[in-house]
Short mmCIF file of C-alpha atoms in Angstrom, two decimals:
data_model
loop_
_atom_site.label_atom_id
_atom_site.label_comp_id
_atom_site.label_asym_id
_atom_site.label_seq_id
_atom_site.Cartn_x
_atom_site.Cartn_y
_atom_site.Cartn_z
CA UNK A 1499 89.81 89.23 94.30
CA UNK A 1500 92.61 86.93 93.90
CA UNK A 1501 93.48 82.98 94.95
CA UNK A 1502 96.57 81.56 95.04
CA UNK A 1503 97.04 77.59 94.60
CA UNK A 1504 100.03 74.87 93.36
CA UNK A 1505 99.24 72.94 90.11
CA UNK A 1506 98.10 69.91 92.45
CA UNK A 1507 95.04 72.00 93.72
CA UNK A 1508 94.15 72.63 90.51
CA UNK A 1509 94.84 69.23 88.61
CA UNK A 1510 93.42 67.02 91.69
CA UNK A 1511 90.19 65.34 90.90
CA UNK A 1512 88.33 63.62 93.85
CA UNK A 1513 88.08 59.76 93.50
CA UNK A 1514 84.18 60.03 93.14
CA UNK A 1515 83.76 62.97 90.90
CA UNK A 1516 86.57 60.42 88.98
CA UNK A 1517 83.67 57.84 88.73
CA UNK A 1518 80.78 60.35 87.51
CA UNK A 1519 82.96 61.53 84.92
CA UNK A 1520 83.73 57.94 83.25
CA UNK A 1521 79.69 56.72 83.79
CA UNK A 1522 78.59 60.05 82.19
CA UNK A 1523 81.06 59.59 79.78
CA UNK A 1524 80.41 55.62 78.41
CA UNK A 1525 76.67 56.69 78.87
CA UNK A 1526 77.35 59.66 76.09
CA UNK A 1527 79.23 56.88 73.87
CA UNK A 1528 75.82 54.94 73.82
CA UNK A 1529 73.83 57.60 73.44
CA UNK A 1530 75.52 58.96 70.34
CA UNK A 1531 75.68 55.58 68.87
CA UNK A 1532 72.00 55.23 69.32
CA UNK A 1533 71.93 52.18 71.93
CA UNK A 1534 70.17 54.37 74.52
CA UNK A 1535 67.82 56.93 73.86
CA UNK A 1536 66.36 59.34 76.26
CA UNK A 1537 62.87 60.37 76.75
CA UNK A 1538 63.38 63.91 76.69
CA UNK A 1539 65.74 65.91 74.74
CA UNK A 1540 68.48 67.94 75.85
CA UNK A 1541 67.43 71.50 76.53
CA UNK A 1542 69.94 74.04 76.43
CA UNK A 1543 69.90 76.51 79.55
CA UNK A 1544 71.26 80.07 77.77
CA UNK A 1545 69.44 80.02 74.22
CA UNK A 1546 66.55 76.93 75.29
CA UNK A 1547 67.15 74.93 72.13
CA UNK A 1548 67.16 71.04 72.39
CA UNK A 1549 69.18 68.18 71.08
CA UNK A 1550 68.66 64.53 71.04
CA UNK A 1551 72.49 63.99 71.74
CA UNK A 1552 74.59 65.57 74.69
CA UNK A 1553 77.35 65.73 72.22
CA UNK A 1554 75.80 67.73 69.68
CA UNK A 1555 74.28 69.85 72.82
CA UNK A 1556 78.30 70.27 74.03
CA UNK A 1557 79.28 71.34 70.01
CA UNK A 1558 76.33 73.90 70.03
CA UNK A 1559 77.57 75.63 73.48
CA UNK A 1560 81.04 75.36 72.44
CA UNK A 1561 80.63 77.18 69.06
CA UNK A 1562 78.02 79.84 70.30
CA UNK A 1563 77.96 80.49 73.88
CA UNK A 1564 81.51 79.82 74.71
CA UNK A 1565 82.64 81.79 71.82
CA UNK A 1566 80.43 84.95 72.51
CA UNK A 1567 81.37 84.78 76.37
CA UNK A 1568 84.82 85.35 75.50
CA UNK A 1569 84.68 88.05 73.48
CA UNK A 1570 82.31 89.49 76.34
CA UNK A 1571 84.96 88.71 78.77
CA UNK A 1572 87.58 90.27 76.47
CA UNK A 1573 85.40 93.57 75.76
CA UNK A 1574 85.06 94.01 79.52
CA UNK A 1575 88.73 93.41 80.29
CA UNK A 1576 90.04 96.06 77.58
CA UNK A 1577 87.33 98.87 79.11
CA UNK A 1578 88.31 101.62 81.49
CA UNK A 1579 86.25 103.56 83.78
CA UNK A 1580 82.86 104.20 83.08
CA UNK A 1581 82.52 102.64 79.85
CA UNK A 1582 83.90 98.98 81.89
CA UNK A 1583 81.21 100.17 84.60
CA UNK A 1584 78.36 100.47 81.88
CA UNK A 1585 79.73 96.95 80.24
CA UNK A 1586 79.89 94.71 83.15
CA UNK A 1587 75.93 96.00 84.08
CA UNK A 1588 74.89 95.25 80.40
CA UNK A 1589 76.72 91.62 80.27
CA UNK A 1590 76.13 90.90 83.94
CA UNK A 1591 72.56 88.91 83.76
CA UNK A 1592 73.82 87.08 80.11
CA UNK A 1593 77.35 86.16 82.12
CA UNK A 1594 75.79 84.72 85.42
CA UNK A 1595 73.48 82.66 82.64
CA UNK A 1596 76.61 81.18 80.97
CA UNK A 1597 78.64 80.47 84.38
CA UNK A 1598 75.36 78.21 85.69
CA UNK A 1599 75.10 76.33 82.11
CA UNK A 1600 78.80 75.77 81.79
CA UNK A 1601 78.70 73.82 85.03
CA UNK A 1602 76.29 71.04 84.20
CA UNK A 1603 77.52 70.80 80.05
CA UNK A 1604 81.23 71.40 79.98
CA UNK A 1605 83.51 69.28 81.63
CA UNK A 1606 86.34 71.15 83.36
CA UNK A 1607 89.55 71.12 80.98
CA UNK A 1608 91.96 70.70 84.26
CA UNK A 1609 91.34 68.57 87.87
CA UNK A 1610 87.90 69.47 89.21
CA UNK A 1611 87.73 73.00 87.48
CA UNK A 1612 88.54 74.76 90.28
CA UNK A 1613 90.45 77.38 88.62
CA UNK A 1614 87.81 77.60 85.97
CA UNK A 1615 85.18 78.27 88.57
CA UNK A 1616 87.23 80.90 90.34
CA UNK A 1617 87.83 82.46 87.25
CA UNK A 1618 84.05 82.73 86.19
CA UNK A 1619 83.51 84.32 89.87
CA UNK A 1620 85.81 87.24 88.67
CA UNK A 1621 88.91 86.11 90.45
CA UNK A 1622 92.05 86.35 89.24
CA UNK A 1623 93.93 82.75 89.36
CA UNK A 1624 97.56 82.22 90.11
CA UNK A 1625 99.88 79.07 90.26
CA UNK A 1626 103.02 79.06 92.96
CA UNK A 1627 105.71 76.35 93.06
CA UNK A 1628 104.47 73.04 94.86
CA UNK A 1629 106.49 73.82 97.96
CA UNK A 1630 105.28 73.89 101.54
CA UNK A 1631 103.33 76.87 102.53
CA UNK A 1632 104.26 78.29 98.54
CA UNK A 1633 100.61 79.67 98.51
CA UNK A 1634 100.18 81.32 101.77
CA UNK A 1635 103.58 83.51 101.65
CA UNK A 1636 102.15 84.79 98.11
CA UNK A 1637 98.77 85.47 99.47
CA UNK A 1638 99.83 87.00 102.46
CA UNK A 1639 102.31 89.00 100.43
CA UNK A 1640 99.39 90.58 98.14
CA UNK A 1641 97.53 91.29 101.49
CA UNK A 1642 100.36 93.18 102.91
CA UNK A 1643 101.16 95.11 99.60
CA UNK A 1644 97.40 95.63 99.08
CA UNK A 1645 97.27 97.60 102.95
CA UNK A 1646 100.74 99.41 102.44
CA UNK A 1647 98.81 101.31 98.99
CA UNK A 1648 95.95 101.88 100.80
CA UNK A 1649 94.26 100.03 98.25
CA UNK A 1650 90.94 98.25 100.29
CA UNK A 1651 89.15 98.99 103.71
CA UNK A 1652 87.83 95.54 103.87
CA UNK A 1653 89.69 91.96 103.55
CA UNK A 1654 87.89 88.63 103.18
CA UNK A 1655 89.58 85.82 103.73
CA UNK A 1656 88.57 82.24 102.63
CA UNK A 1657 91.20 80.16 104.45
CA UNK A 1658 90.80 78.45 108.28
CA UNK A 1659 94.34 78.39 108.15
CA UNK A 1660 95.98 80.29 111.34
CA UNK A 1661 99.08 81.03 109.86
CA UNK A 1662 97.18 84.33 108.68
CA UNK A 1663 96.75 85.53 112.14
CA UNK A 1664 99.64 88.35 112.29
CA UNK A 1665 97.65 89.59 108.81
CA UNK A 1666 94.46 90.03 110.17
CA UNK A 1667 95.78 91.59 113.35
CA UNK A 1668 97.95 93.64 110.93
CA UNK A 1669 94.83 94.44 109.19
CA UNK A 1670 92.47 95.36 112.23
CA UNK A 1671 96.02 97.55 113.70
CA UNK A 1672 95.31 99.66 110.30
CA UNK A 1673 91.34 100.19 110.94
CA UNK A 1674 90.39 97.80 108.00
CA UNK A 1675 87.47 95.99 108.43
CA UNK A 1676 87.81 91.98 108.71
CA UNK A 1677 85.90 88.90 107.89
CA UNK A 1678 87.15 85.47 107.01
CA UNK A 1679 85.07 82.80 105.57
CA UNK A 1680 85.92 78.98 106.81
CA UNK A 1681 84.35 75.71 108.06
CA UNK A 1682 86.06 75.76 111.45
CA UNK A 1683 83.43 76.93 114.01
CA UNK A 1684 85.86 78.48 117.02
CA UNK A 1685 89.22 79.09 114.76
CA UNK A 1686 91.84 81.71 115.40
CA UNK A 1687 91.01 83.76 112.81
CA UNK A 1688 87.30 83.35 113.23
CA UNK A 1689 88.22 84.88 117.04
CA UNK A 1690 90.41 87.79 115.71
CA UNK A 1691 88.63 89.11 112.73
CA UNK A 1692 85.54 91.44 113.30
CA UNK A 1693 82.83 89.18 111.22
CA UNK A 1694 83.49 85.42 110.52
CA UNK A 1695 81.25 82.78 108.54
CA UNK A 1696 81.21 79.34 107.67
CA UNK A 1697 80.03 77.82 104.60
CA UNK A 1698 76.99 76.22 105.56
CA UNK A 1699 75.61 79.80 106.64
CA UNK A 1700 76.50 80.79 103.23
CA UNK A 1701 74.39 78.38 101.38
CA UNK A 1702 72.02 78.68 103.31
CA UNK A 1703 71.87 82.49 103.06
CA UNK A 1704 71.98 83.42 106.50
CA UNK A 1705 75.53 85.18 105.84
CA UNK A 1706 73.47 87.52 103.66
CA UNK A 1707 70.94 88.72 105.86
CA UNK A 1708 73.39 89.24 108.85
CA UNK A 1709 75.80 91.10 106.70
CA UNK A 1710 73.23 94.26 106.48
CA UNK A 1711 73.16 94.40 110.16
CA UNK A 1712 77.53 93.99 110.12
CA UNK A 1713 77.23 97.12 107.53
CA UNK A 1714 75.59 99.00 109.80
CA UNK A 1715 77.66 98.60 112.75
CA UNK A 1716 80.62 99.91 110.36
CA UNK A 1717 79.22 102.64 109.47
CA UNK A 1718 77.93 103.71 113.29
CA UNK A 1719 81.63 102.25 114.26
CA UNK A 1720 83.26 104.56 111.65
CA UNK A 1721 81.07 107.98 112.73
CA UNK A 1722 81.72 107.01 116.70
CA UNK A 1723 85.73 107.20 115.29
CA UNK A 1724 85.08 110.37 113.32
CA UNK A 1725 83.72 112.22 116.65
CA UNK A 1726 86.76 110.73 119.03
CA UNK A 1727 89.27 113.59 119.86
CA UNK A 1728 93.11 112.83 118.90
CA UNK A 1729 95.58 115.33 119.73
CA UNK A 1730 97.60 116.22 116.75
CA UNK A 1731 100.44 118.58 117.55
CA UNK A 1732 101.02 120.14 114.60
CA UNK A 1733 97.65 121.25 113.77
CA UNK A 1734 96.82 122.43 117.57
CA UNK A 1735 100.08 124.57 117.14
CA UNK A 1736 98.57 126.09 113.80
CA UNK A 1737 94.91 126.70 115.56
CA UNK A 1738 96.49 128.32 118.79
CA UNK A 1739 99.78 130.09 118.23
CA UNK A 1740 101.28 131.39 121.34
CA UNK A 1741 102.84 134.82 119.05
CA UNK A 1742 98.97 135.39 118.74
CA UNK A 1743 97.80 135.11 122.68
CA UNK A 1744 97.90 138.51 124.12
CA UNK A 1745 99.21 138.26 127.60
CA UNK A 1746 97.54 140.80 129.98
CA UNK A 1747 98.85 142.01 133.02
CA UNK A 1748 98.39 139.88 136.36
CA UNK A 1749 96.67 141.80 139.66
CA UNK A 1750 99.51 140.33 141.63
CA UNK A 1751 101.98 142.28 140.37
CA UNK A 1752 99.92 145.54 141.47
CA UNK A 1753 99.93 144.47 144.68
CA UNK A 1754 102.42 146.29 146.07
CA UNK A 1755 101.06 149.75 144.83
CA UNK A 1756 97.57 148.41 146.45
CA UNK A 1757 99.44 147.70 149.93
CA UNK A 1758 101.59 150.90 149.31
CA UNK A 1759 98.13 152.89 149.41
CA UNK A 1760 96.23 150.81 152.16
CA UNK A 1761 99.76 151.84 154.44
CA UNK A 1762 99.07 155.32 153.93
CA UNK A 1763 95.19 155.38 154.76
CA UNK A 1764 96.11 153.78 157.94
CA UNK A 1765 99.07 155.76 159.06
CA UNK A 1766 98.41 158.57 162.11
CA UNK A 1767 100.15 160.06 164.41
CA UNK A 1768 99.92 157.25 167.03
CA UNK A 1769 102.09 154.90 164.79
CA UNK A 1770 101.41 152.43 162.31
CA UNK A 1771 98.05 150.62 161.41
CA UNK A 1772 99.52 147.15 162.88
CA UNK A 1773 99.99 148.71 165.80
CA UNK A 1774 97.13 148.15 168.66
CA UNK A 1775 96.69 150.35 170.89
CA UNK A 1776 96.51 149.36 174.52
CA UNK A 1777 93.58 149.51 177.27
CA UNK A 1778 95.36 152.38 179.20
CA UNK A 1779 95.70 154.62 176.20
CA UNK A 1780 91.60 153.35 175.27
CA UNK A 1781 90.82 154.72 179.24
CA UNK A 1782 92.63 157.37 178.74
CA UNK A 1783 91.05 158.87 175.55
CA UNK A 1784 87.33 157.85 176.59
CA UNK A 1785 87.82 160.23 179.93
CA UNK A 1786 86.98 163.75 179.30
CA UNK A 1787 89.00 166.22 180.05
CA UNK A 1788 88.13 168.95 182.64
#
């Protein structure tokens, strides 16, 4: 899973999530100093422990839960095979816990904290130059190079753009399977690839009811392929070999001897068998002689 971005899609910070920041912020100020004070504590949401403060609430995440979800991150990352398998199912329920408390304490070190939330999703963040189009030649790069190595039978694609038409056609060409994810109801790429779905029907979780029935019409898709008959030369020549076909004698090349035999059970004394005989000679045989 990867995203690609410039710095400005990163760094940007929307004019009111601007505001939030700076109200929350003075209303922290006064808080610590005592001039406001709120009725109930602050509760955290991984250990449950509560503070009177949201800064000493922020100082108690940093030190303990931020700390101990990077060396989890960090143990997973250095794992291989099974052992990285068996890590990510024992740290999966104690990560998703972190990623939903970081959200509401921490406030995002760059822009909105895009990058931060992509990376807590598991994908893996890079920066292009801040030129035109910078992102979508690197991303449709890595979907190219990913299809060349045979390296996935299904891409997702978060993007309405439809400059990444010629990769999902590409894709489809290749017998991968194809969804793209957008807010565009009737886009291009919505059109081309085989599943498409917008946002709203992901929040509201209707994308994840109708992708068991999508699964399933891959899989009866994929055993409909596996029975199709495609002529492959080189195999049919290994299966039938002409050096092994034993070629057996054809009854019209007897056919002379056959005619050479009917001739002579026909043949008399009164001339050939294609010969008829006429009515006189017919009289003349059926009259006795006296």
């Amino acid at each position: 899973m990867v995203a690609y971005a410039n710095s400005h899609t990163f760094s940007s910070v929307p004019h009111a999530v601007r505001q939030r920041r700076k109200e929350k912020e003075l209303y922290n100020r006064l808080e610590s100093k005592g001039v406001i004070k709120r009725n109930e504590p602050h509760v955290c949401r991984v250990c449950g422990r509560k503070f009177y403060t949201n800064e000493k609430l922020v100082n108690h995440f940093k030190q303990l839960h931020e700390s101990e979800q990077t060396k989890r991150v960090n143990q997973i990352a250095s794992a291989r095979g099974s052992r990285r398998v068996k890590l990510v199912a024992k740290y999966s329920m104690k990560m998703e816990k972190y990623k939903k408390a970081a959200r509401d304490i921490l406030t995002p070190r760059v822009g909105y904290g895009l990058a931060d939330e992509l990376k807590r999703a598991g994908f893996w963040v890079q920066t292009v130059l801040d030129k035109p189009e910078a992102a979508d030649h690197a991303l449709e790069s890595h979907m190219v190079d990913m299809m060349d190595h045979r390296r996935v039978e299904c891409i997702v694609l978060v993007s309405d753009d439809y400059d990444f038409a010629n990769v999902i056609r590409e894709a489809k060409l290749r017998c991968l399977k194809t969804v793209v994810v957008g807010d565009t109801s009737d886009g291009v790429l919505k059109r081309i690839a085989d599943t498409s779905f917008s946002w709203e029907e992901i929040l509201m979780g209707k994308a994840k009811k109708e992708a068991v029935s999508v699964v399933e019409n891959w899989k009866d898709r994929d055993i409909l392929k596996r029975l199709e008959w495609t002529y492959n030369p080189e195999v049919d020549k290994k299966k039938y070999d002409p050096a092994d076909v034993v070629i057996e004698e054809s009854e019209d090349e007897n056919i002379e001897d056959i005619c050479d035999n009917v001739d002579d059970d026909y043949k008399d004394g009164g001339g050939a068998w294609w010969e008829l005989d006429s009515d006189e000679n017919v009289t003349n045989e059926q009259t006795p002689k006296v």
